Amino acid sequence: MLDQIESLYRQSNHGLSYIDNQAEADVYVLLHGISSGAKSWVKQFVTLKESCRLIAWDAPGYGKSAGLLTSTPTAQDYALQIKQLLDELEIRTPVTVVGHSLGAMMAAAFAKLYPEQTKKLVLVNPAQGYGGHASTDQERVYRMRPELLKRLGPAGMAKERGPRLLAQPTPLNLEVVQAVSAGLTQQGLTQASYLLAYDSIDWYLNSLSMPIPLCYGEKDSITPPEGMFDLKQKYSNLELIPLAAAGHLAYLDQPTLFNQQVFQI
């Protein structure tokens, strides 16, 4: 299945690698999580085809994307990169931004910074960040994944963490996890880990009043459902959408159900 999207890869003028089906349709920007990459959305590209324009990036420092210039990024630094990509593609109309896990923080920051270009914000198993937590917790989160990558390498990371990301660890799903893990770099993962450790999704959601669908995998052990319920208690504009038999990579585990909810297909 992965070979079906290789021809859709592009490289932006400012160094971002991304997949774009270039469909003449509503635009959806797909933002992956901290241990993932653009290829993780392969089932959406293959299934949805021309019904939506799908743009999935390798976040800065992932795959062939250039890293950020700062070593202490916030979600707004990533949001700026998304905006630059849309500007380069001459996409002026509002887009739907779909953020998974750490990508949800980036998506929320984009919606806050660029409300006029945000048609809808969709959160998927969002990471909430450790901004405001104890400094010892922040330091632990900041160091954990980069040290794991340094010790195990990308293939070892996939073997170690891959099964935990999935409720349906099928050969294809594990192959996709391996493929995205191959794109992990020390720079990209370290910068993203700083974002996770020192930023908070609250700092973006607290200024958004639009209805926000929040899809969550009922079998997710990385960002468990209880955390989603807590978010709903804080933000009444969130609409919780449970995805049965789905883990953290819910859109890979249950693509049909996910696509129905997010793309109304």
PDB file of C-alpha atoms in Angstrom:
ATOM      1  CA  MET A   1       0.000   0.000   0.000  1.00  0.00           C
ATOM      2  CA  LEU A   2       2.826   2.425   0.806  1.00  0.00           C
ATOM      3  CA  ASP A   3       4.076   2.285  -2.763  1.00  0.00           C
ATOM      4  CA  GLN A   4       0.795   3.877  -3.886  1.00  0.00           C
ATOM      5  CA  ILE A   5       1.687   7.218  -2.309  1.00  0.00           C
ATOM      6  CA  GLU A   6       5.361   7.546  -3.243  1.00  0.00           C
ATOM      7  CA  SER A   7       4.520   9.528  -6.377  1.00  0.00           C
ATOM      8  CA  LEU A   8       2.565  12.045  -4.267  1.00  0.00           C
ATOM      9  CA  TYR A   9       5.630  13.212  -2.327  1.00  0.00           C
ATOM     10  CA  ARG A  10       6.702  16.827  -2.807  1.00  0.00           C
ATOM     11  CA  GLN A  11       9.392  19.141  -1.419  1.00  0.00           C
ATOM     12  CA  SER A  12       8.577  22.758  -0.583  1.00  0.00           C
ATOM     13  CA  ASN A  13      10.846  25.690  -1.358  1.00  0.00           C
ATOM     14  CA  HIS A  14      11.536  26.185   2.328  1.00  0.00           C
ATOM     15  CA  GLY A  15      12.532  22.594   2.982  1.00  0.00           C
ATOM     16  CA  LEU A  16       9.377  20.712   3.954  1.00  0.00           C
ATOM     17  CA  SER A  17       8.664  17.216   2.693  1.00  0.00           C
ATOM     18  CA  TYR A  18       4.960  16.487   2.284  1.00  0.00           C
ATOM     19  CA  ILE A  19       2.411  14.293   0.509  1.00  0.00           C
ATOM     20  CA  ASP A  20      -0.223  16.067  -1.595  1.00  0.00           C
ATOM     21  CA  ASN A  21      -2.833  14.369  -3.765  1.00  0.00           C
ATOM     22  CA  GLN A  22      -3.570  17.761  -5.403  1.00  0.00           C
ATOM     23  CA  ALA A  23      -7.287  16.976  -5.681  1.00  0.00           C
ATOM     24  CA  GLU A  24      -9.643  19.779  -6.714  1.00  0.00           C
ATOM     25  CA  ALA A  25     -11.627  19.558  -3.494  1.00  0.00           C
ATOM     26  CA  ASP A  26     -11.821  20.784   0.104  1.00  0.00           C
ATOM     27  CA  VAL A  27      -8.383  20.922   1.715  1.00  0.00           C
ATOM     28  CA  TYR A  28      -7.428  18.856   4.759  1.00  0.00           C
ATOM     29  CA  VAL A  29      -4.029  19.375   6.382  1.00  0.00           C
ATOM     30  CA  LEU A  30      -2.923  16.239   8.243  1.00  0.00           C
ATOM     31  CA  LEU A  31      -0.430  16.605  11.094  1.00  0.00           C
ATOM     32  CA  HIS A  32       1.213  13.497  12.529  1.00  0.00           C
ATOM     33  CA  GLY A  33       2.395  12.811  16.067  1.00  0.00           C
ATOM     34  CA  ILE A  34       5.798  12.761  17.722  1.00  0.00           C
ATOM     35  CA  SER A  35       6.957   9.289  16.649  1.00  0.00           C
ATOM     36  CA  SER A  36       5.307   9.297  13.241  1.00  0.00           C
ATOM     37  CA  GLY A  37       5.370  10.853   9.777  1.00  0.00           C
ATOM     38  CA  ALA A  38       3.395  11.701   6.662  1.00  0.00           C
ATOM     39  CA  LYS A  39       3.215   8.085   5.514  1.00  0.00           C
ATOM     40  CA  SER A  40       1.100   7.187   8.539  1.00  0.00           C
ATOM     41  CA  TRP A  41      -1.887   8.692   6.659  1.00  0.00           C
ATOM     42  CA  VAL A  42      -1.473   6.199   3.805  1.00  0.00           C
ATOM     43  CA  LYS A  43      -4.934   4.645   4.264  1.00  0.00           C
ATOM     44  CA  GLN A  44      -6.578   8.055   3.971  1.00  0.00           C
ATOM     45  CA  PHE A  45      -4.728   8.832   0.732  1.00  0.00           C
ATOM     46  CA  VAL A  46      -5.490   5.441  -0.790  1.00  0.00           C
ATOM     47  CA  THR A  47      -9.139   5.338   0.310  1.00  0.00           C
ATOM     48  CA  LEU A  48     -10.271   8.936  -0.144  1.00  0.00           C
ATOM     49  CA  LYS A  49      -8.452   9.504  -3.441  1.00  0.00           C
ATOM     50  CA  GLU A  50      -9.901  12.602  -5.153  1.00  0.00           C
ATOM     51  CA  SER A  51     -12.814  13.284  -2.782  1.00  0.00           C
ATOM     52  CA  CYS A  52     -10.642  15.565  -0.624  1.00  0.00           C
ATOM     53  CA  ARG A  53      -7.374  17.372  -1.116  1.00  0.00           C
ATOM     54  CA  LEU A  54      -5.089  15.801   1.449  1.00  0.00           C
ATOM     55  CA  ILE A  55      -1.809  17.414   2.462  1.00  0.00           C
ATOM     56  CA  ALA A  56       0.250  15.498   5.026  1.00  0.00           C
ATOM     57  CA  TRP A  57       3.633  16.826   6.032  1.00  0.00           C
ATOM     58  CA  ASP A  58       6.718  15.351   7.557  1.00  0.00           C
ATOM     59  CA  ALA A  59       7.003  17.832  10.411  1.00  0.00           C
ATOM     60  CA  PRO A  60      10.175  19.939  10.564  1.00  0.00           C
ATOM     61  CA  GLY A  61      13.124  17.656  11.268  1.00  0.00           C
ATOM     62  CA  TYR A  62      11.239  14.513  10.223  1.00  0.00           C
ATOM     63  CA  GLY A  63      11.961  12.537   7.061  1.00  0.00           C
ATOM     64  CA  LYS A  64      13.439  14.901   4.485  1.00  0.00           C
ATOM     65  CA  SER A  65      12.017  18.034   6.107  1.00  0.00           C
ATOM     66  CA  ALA A  66      14.502  20.617   7.347  1.00  0.00           C
ATOM     67  CA  GLY A  67      14.511  21.159  11.090  1.00  0.00           C
ATOM     68  CA  LEU A  68      13.405  24.313  12.859  1.00  0.00           C
ATOM     69  CA  LEU A  69      15.994  27.013  13.498  1.00  0.00           C
ATOM     70  CA  THR A  70      15.167  27.099  17.214  1.00  0.00           C
ATOM     71  CA  SER A  71      15.980  24.393  19.755  1.00  0.00           C
ATOM     72  CA  THR A  72      13.178  25.592  22.046  1.00  0.00           C
ATOM     73  CA  PRO A  73      10.083  25.559  19.827  1.00  0.00           C
ATOM     74  CA  THR A  74       6.475  26.121  20.740  1.00  0.00           C
ATOM     75  CA  ALA A  75       3.495  24.867  18.770  1.00  0.00           C
ATOM     76  CA  GLN A  76       3.354  28.290  17.143  1.00  0.00           C
ATOM     77  CA  ASP A  77       6.713  27.682  15.440  1.00  0.00           C
ATOM     78  CA  TYR A  78       5.218  24.638  13.737  1.00  0.00           C
ATOM     79  CA  ALA A  79       2.013  26.520  12.919  1.00  0.00           C
ATOM     80  CA  LEU A  80       4.080  29.139  11.118  1.00  0.00           C
ATOM     81  CA  GLN A  81       5.620  26.398   8.975  1.00  0.00           C
ATOM     82  CA  ILE A  82       2.146  25.127   8.070  1.00  0.00           C
ATOM     83  CA  LYS A  83       1.121  28.627   7.050  1.00  0.00           C
ATOM     84  CA  GLN A  84       4.240  29.020   4.893  1.00  0.00           C
ATOM     85  CA  LEU A  85       3.457  25.747   3.133  1.00  0.00           C
ATOM     86  CA  LEU A  86      -0.137  26.777   2.413  1.00  0.00           C
ATOM     87  CA  ASP A  87       1.055  30.140   1.123  1.00  0.00           C
ATOM     88  CA  GLU A  88       3.555  28.454  -1.183  1.00  0.00           C
ATOM     89  CA  LEU A  89       0.790  26.203  -2.504  1.00  0.00           C
ATOM     90  CA  GLU A  90      -1.355  29.326  -3.010  1.00  0.00           C
ATOM     91  CA  ILE A  91      -4.112  27.927  -0.821  1.00  0.00           C
ATOM     92  CA  ARG A  92      -6.003  30.988   0.395  1.00  0.00           C
ATOM     93  CA  THR A  93      -9.331  29.387   1.309  1.00  0.00           C
ATOM     94  CA  PRO A  94      -9.990  28.074   4.825  1.00  0.00           C
ATOM     95  CA  VAL A  95      -8.743  24.533   5.456  1.00  0.00           C
ATOM     96  CA  THR A  96      -9.577  21.754   7.878  1.00  0.00           C
ATOM     97  CA  VAL A  97      -6.591  21.045  10.110  1.00  0.00           C
ATOM     98  CA  VAL A  98      -6.450  17.516  11.523  1.00  0.00           C
ATOM     99  CA  GLY A  99      -3.903  17.071  14.291  1.00  0.00           C
ATOM    100  CA  HIS A 100      -2.976  13.717  15.808  1.00  0.00           C
ATOM    101  CA  SER A 101      -1.279  13.464  19.206  1.00  0.00           C
ATOM    102  CA  LEU A 102       1.495  16.104  19.262  1.00  0.00           C
ATOM    103  CA  GLY A 103       0.183  17.294  15.902  1.00  0.00           C
ATOM    104  CA  ALA A 104      -3.005  18.300  17.728  1.00  0.00           C
ATOM    105  CA  MET A 105      -1.050  20.937  19.639  1.00  0.00           C
ATOM    106  CA  MET A 106       0.334  22.274  16.352  1.00  0.00           C
ATOM    107  CA  ALA A 107      -3.149  22.235  14.819  1.00  0.00           C
ATOM    108  CA  ALA A 108      -4.640  24.107  17.781  1.00  0.00           C
ATOM    109  CA  ALA A 109      -1.876  26.705  17.535  1.00  0.00           C
ATOM    110  CA  PHE A 110      -2.605  27.139  13.818  1.00  0.00           C
ATOM    111  CA  ALA A 111      -6.310  27.671  14.534  1.00  0.00           C
ATOM    112  CA  LYS A 112      -5.456  30.290  17.154  1.00  0.00           C
ATOM    113  CA  LEU A 113      -2.943  32.152  14.974  1.00  0.00           C
ATOM    114  CA  TYR A 114      -4.856  31.912  11.694  1.00  0.00           C
ATOM    115  CA  PRO A 115      -8.594  31.777  12.454  1.00  0.00           C
ATOM    116  CA  GLU A 116      -9.433  33.227   9.040  1.00  0.00           C
ATOM    117  CA  GLN A 117      -7.784  30.251   7.341  1.00  0.00           C
ATOM    118  CA  THR A 118      -9.199  27.586   9.651  1.00  0.00           C
ATOM    119  CA  LYS A 119     -12.440  26.072   8.409  1.00  0.00           C
ATOM    120  CA  LYS A 120     -12.422  23.384  11.076  1.00  0.00           C
ATOM    121  CA  LEU A 121     -10.044  22.029  13.711  1.00  0.00           C
ATOM    122  CA  VAL A 122     -10.107  18.281  14.356  1.00  0.00           C
ATOM    123  CA  LEU A 123      -8.171  16.750  17.244  1.00  0.00           C
ATOM    124  CA  VAL A 124      -7.255  13.058  17.238  1.00  0.00           C
ATOM    125  CA  ASN A 125      -5.997  11.470  20.464  1.00  0.00           C
ATOM    126  CA  PRO A 126      -4.395  14.816  21.337  1.00  0.00           C
ATOM    127  CA  ALA A 127      -1.270  15.141  23.431  1.00  0.00           C
ATOM    128  CA  GLN A 128      -1.877  17.860  25.994  1.00  0.00           C
ATOM    129  CA  GLY A 129       1.724  18.816  26.737  1.00  0.00           C
ATOM    130  CA  TYR A 130       3.513  19.337  30.033  1.00  0.00           C
ATOM    131  CA  GLY A 131       3.616  23.137  30.088  1.00  0.00           C
ATOM    132  CA  GLY A 132       3.016  24.227  33.667  1.00  0.00           C
ATOM    133  CA  HIS A 133       3.977  20.826  35.125  1.00  0.00           C
ATOM    134  CA  ALA A 134       6.832  20.209  37.543  1.00  0.00           C
ATOM    135  CA  SER A 135      10.261  20.824  36.024  1.00  0.00           C
ATOM    136  CA  THR A 136      11.332  17.255  36.825  1.00  0.00           C
ATOM    137  CA  ASP A 137       8.438  15.900  34.742  1.00  0.00           C
ATOM    138  CA  GLN A 138       9.256  18.269  31.901  1.00  0.00           C
ATOM    139  CA  GLU A 139      12.917  17.248  31.852  1.00  0.00           C
ATOM    140  CA  ARG A 140      11.974  13.552  31.839  1.00  0.00           C
ATOM    141  CA  VAL A 141       9.586  14.003  28.905  1.00  0.00           C
ATOM    142  CA  TYR A 142      12.109  16.123  27.014  1.00  0.00           C
ATOM    143  CA  ARG A 143      14.862  13.511  27.262  1.00  0.00           C
ATOM    144  CA  MET A 144      12.933  10.244  26.996  1.00  0.00           C
ATOM    145  CA  ARG A 145      12.331   9.785  23.257  1.00  0.00           C
ATOM    146  CA  PRO A 146      15.575  11.308  21.939  1.00  0.00           C
ATOM    147  CA  GLU A 147      17.559   9.059  24.283  1.00  0.00           C
ATOM    148  CA  LEU A 148      15.504   6.061  23.178  1.00  0.00           C
ATOM    149  CA  LEU A 149      16.167   6.874  19.516  1.00  0.00           C
ATOM    150  CA  LYS A 150      19.876   7.272  20.197  1.00  0.00           C
ATOM    151  CA  ARG A 151      19.995   3.912  21.969  1.00  0.00           C
ATOM    152  CA  LEU A 152      17.720   1.851  19.720  1.00  0.00           C
ATOM    153  CA  GLY A 153      17.819   3.587  16.336  1.00  0.00           C
ATOM    154  CA  PRO A 154      14.704   4.046  14.164  1.00  0.00           C
ATOM    155  CA  ALA A 155      14.128   0.317  13.579  1.00  0.00           C
ATOM    156  CA  GLY A 156      14.487  -0.417  17.274  1.00  0.00           C
ATOM    157  CA  MET A 157      12.067   2.382  18.113  1.00  0.00           C
ATOM    158  CA  ALA A 158       9.489   0.865  15.777  1.00  0.00           C
ATOM    159  CA  LYS A 159       9.903  -2.553  17.369  1.00  0.00           C
ATOM    160  CA  GLU A 160       9.830  -1.160  20.903  1.00  0.00           C
ATOM    161  CA  ARG A 161       6.942   1.284  20.603  1.00  0.00           C
ATOM    162  CA  GLY A 162       5.054   0.210  17.475  1.00  0.00           C
ATOM    163  CA  PRO A 163       2.759  -2.376  19.065  1.00  0.00           C
ATOM    164  CA  ARG A 164       1.813   0.109  21.811  1.00  0.00           C
ATOM    165  CA  LEU A 165       0.567   2.577  19.209  1.00  0.00           C
ATOM    166  CA  LEU A 166      -1.902   0.132  17.694  1.00  0.00           C
ATOM    167  CA  ALA A 167      -4.977  -1.769  18.784  1.00  0.00           C
ATOM    168  CA  GLN A 168      -4.787  -3.650  15.472  1.00  0.00           C
ATOM    169  CA  PRO A 169      -1.099  -4.635  15.045  1.00  0.00           C
ATOM    170  CA  THR A 170      -1.623  -6.190  11.619  1.00  0.00           C
ATOM    171  CA  PRO A 171       1.373  -6.782   9.329  1.00  0.00           C
ATOM    172  CA  LEU A 172       0.372  -3.752   7.224  1.00  0.00           C
ATOM    173  CA  ASN A 173      -0.054  -1.465  10.219  1.00  0.00           C
ATOM    174  CA  LEU A 174       3.298  -2.546  11.648  1.00  0.00           C
ATOM    175  CA  GLU A 175       4.892  -1.983   8.235  1.00  0.00           C
ATOM    176  CA  VAL A 176       3.557   1.577   8.232  1.00  0.00           C
ATOM    177  CA  VAL A 177       4.932   2.173  11.735  1.00  0.00           C
ATOM    178  CA  GLN A 178       8.316   0.879  10.572  1.00  0.00           C
ATOM    179  CA  ALA A 179       8.216   3.169   7.538  1.00  0.00           C
ATOM    180  CA  VAL A 180       7.483   6.309   9.548  1.00  0.00           C
ATOM    181  CA  SER A 181      10.021   5.368  12.214  1.00  0.00           C
ATOM    182  CA  ALA A 182      12.671   5.259   9.493  1.00  0.00           C
ATOM    183  CA  GLY A 183      12.104   9.000   9.071  1.00  0.00           C
ATOM    184  CA  LEU A 184      12.865   9.862  12.694  1.00  0.00           C
ATOM    185  CA  THR A 185      15.922  12.063  13.205  1.00  0.00           C
ATOM    186  CA  GLN A 186      17.658  13.148  16.369  1.00  0.00           C
ATOM    187  CA  GLN A 187      17.082  16.828  15.595  1.00  0.00           C
ATOM    188  CA  GLY A 188      13.400  16.490  14.736  1.00  0.00           C
ATOM    189  CA  LEU A 189      12.560  14.276  17.689  1.00  0.00           C
ATOM    190  CA  THR A 190      14.492  16.476  20.126  1.00  0.00           C
ATOM    191  CA  GLN A 191      12.720  19.628  18.950  1.00  0.00           C
ATOM    192  CA  ALA A 192       9.319  17.919  19.076  1.00  0.00           C
ATOM    193  CA  SER A 193      10.106  16.569  22.546  1.00  0.00           C
ATOM    194  CA  TYR A 194      10.823  20.101  23.722  1.00  0.00           C
ATOM    195  CA  LEU A 195       7.417  21.152  22.432  1.00  0.00           C
ATOM    196  CA  LEU A 196       5.730  18.267  24.251  1.00  0.00           C
ATOM    197  CA  ALA A 197       7.597  18.942  27.482  1.00  0.00           C
ATOM    198  CA  TYR A 198       7.261  22.710  27.728  1.00  0.00           C
ATOM    199  CA  ASP A 199       4.122  23.721  25.810  1.00  0.00           C
ATOM    200  CA  SER A 200       0.456  23.026  26.552  1.00  0.00           C
ATOM    201  CA  ILE A 201      -2.577  22.558  24.346  1.00  0.00           C
ATOM    202  CA  ASP A 202      -4.521  24.605  26.911  1.00  0.00           C
ATOM    203  CA  TRP A 203      -2.674  27.743  25.825  1.00  0.00           C
ATOM    204  CA  TYR A 204      -4.330  27.427  22.419  1.00  0.00           C
ATOM    205  CA  LEU A 205      -7.697  25.819  23.143  1.00  0.00           C
ATOM    206  CA  ASN A 206      -8.547  28.423  25.771  1.00  0.00           C
ATOM    207  CA  SER A 207      -8.936  31.084  23.083  1.00  0.00           C
ATOM    208  CA  LEU A 208     -10.960  29.000  20.606  1.00  0.00           C
ATOM    209  CA  SER A 209     -14.762  29.085  20.629  1.00  0.00           C
ATOM    210  CA  MET A 210     -15.463  27.077  17.464  1.00  0.00           C
ATOM    211  CA  PRO A 211     -16.943  23.567  17.747  1.00  0.00           C
ATOM    212  CA  ILE A 212     -14.009  21.132  17.805  1.00  0.00           C
ATOM    213  CA  PRO A 213     -14.455  17.412  17.092  1.00  0.00           C
ATOM    214  CA  LEU A 214     -12.137  15.276  19.215  1.00  0.00           C
ATOM    215  CA  CYS A 215     -11.751  11.712  17.979  1.00  0.00           C
ATOM    216  CA  TYR A 216     -10.212   9.249  20.389  1.00  0.00           C
ATOM    217  CA  GLY A 217      -9.359   5.568  20.262  1.00  0.00           C
ATOM    218  CA  GLU A 218     -11.129   3.628  22.960  1.00  0.00           C
ATOM    219  CA  LYS A 219      -8.071   1.350  23.220  1.00  0.00           C
ATOM    220  CA  ASP A 220      -5.482   4.148  23.293  1.00  0.00           C
ATOM    221  CA  SER A 221      -2.894   3.608  26.046  1.00  0.00           C
ATOM    222  CA  ILE A 222      -0.666   6.565  25.054  1.00  0.00           C
ATOM    223  CA  THR A 223      -3.238   9.348  25.431  1.00  0.00           C
ATOM    224  CA  PRO A 224      -5.990   7.379  27.220  1.00  0.00           C
ATOM    225  CA  PRO A 225      -9.707   8.216  26.986  1.00  0.00           C
ATOM    226  CA  GLU A 226      -9.678   9.539  30.561  1.00  0.00           C
ATOM    227  CA  GLY A 227      -7.501  12.425  29.405  1.00  0.00           C
ATOM    228  CA  MET A 228     -10.009  13.220  26.676  1.00  0.00           C
ATOM    229  CA  PHE A 229     -12.831  13.275  29.214  1.00  0.00           C
ATOM    230  CA  ASP A 230     -10.801  15.726  31.314  1.00  0.00           C
ATOM    231  CA  LEU A 231     -10.350  18.009  28.290  1.00  0.00           C
ATOM    232  CA  LYS A 232     -14.079  17.943  27.649  1.00  0.00           C
ATOM    233  CA  GLN A 233     -14.683  19.066  31.233  1.00  0.00           C
ATOM    234  CA  LYS A 234     -12.550  22.149  30.552  1.00  0.00           C
ATOM    235  CA  TYR A 235     -13.793  22.986  27.064  1.00  0.00           C
ATOM    236  CA  SER A 236     -17.496  22.652  26.347  1.00  0.00           C
ATOM    237  CA  ASN A 237     -16.937  23.282  22.623  1.00  0.00           C
ATOM    238  CA  LEU A 238     -15.197  19.910  22.253  1.00  0.00           C
ATOM    239  CA  GLU A 239     -17.292  17.123  20.737  1.00  0.00           C
ATOM    240  CA  LEU A 240     -16.027  13.717  21.855  1.00  0.00           C
ATOM    241  CA  ILE A 241     -16.140  11.039  19.151  1.00  0.00           C
ATOM    242  CA  PRO A 242     -15.147   7.553  20.354  1.00  0.00           C
ATOM    243  CA  LEU A 243     -13.558   5.184  17.852  1.00  0.00           C
ATOM    244  CA  ALA A 244     -14.150   1.581  18.856  1.00  0.00           C
ATOM    245  CA  ALA A 245     -11.284  -0.930  18.633  1.00  0.00           C
ATOM    246  CA  ALA A 246      -8.813   1.864  17.846  1.00  0.00           C
ATOM    247  CA  GLY A 247      -5.554   2.598  19.626  1.00  0.00           C
ATOM    248  CA  HIS A 248      -3.350   5.672  19.543  1.00  0.00           C
ATOM    249  CA  LEU A 249      -2.935   5.546  15.756  1.00  0.00           C
ATOM    250  CA  ALA A 250      -6.711   5.482  15.418  1.00  0.00           C
ATOM    251  CA  TYR A 251      -6.755   6.566  11.767  1.00  0.00           C
ATOM    252  CA  LEU A 252      -4.509   3.623  10.915  1.00  0.00           C
ATOM    253  CA  ASP A 253      -6.345   1.110  13.116  1.00  0.00           C
ATOM    254  CA  GLN A 254      -9.881   2.012  12.003  1.00  0.00           C
ATOM    255  CA  PRO A 255      -9.636   4.039   8.780  1.00  0.00           C
ATOM    256  CA  THR A 256     -13.218   3.500   7.618  1.00  0.00           C
ATOM    257  CA  LEU A 257     -14.745   4.688  10.882  1.00  0.00           C
ATOM    258  CA  PHE A 258     -12.235   7.528  11.144  1.00  0.00           C
ATOM    259  CA  ASN A 259     -12.856   8.694   7.576  1.00  0.00           C
ATOM    260  CA  GLN A 260     -16.614   8.680   8.101  1.00  0.00           C
ATOM    261  CA  GLN A 261     -16.280  10.910  11.152  1.00  0.00           C
ATOM    262  CA  VAL A 262     -13.618  13.321   9.904  1.00  0.00           C
ATOM    263  CA  PHE A 263     -14.215  13.534   6.168  1.00  0.00           C
ATOM    264  CA  GLN A 264     -17.944  12.668   6.156  1.00  0.00           C
ATOM    265  CA  ILE A 265     -17.261  10.090   3.443  1.00  0.00           C
TER     266      ILE A 265
END
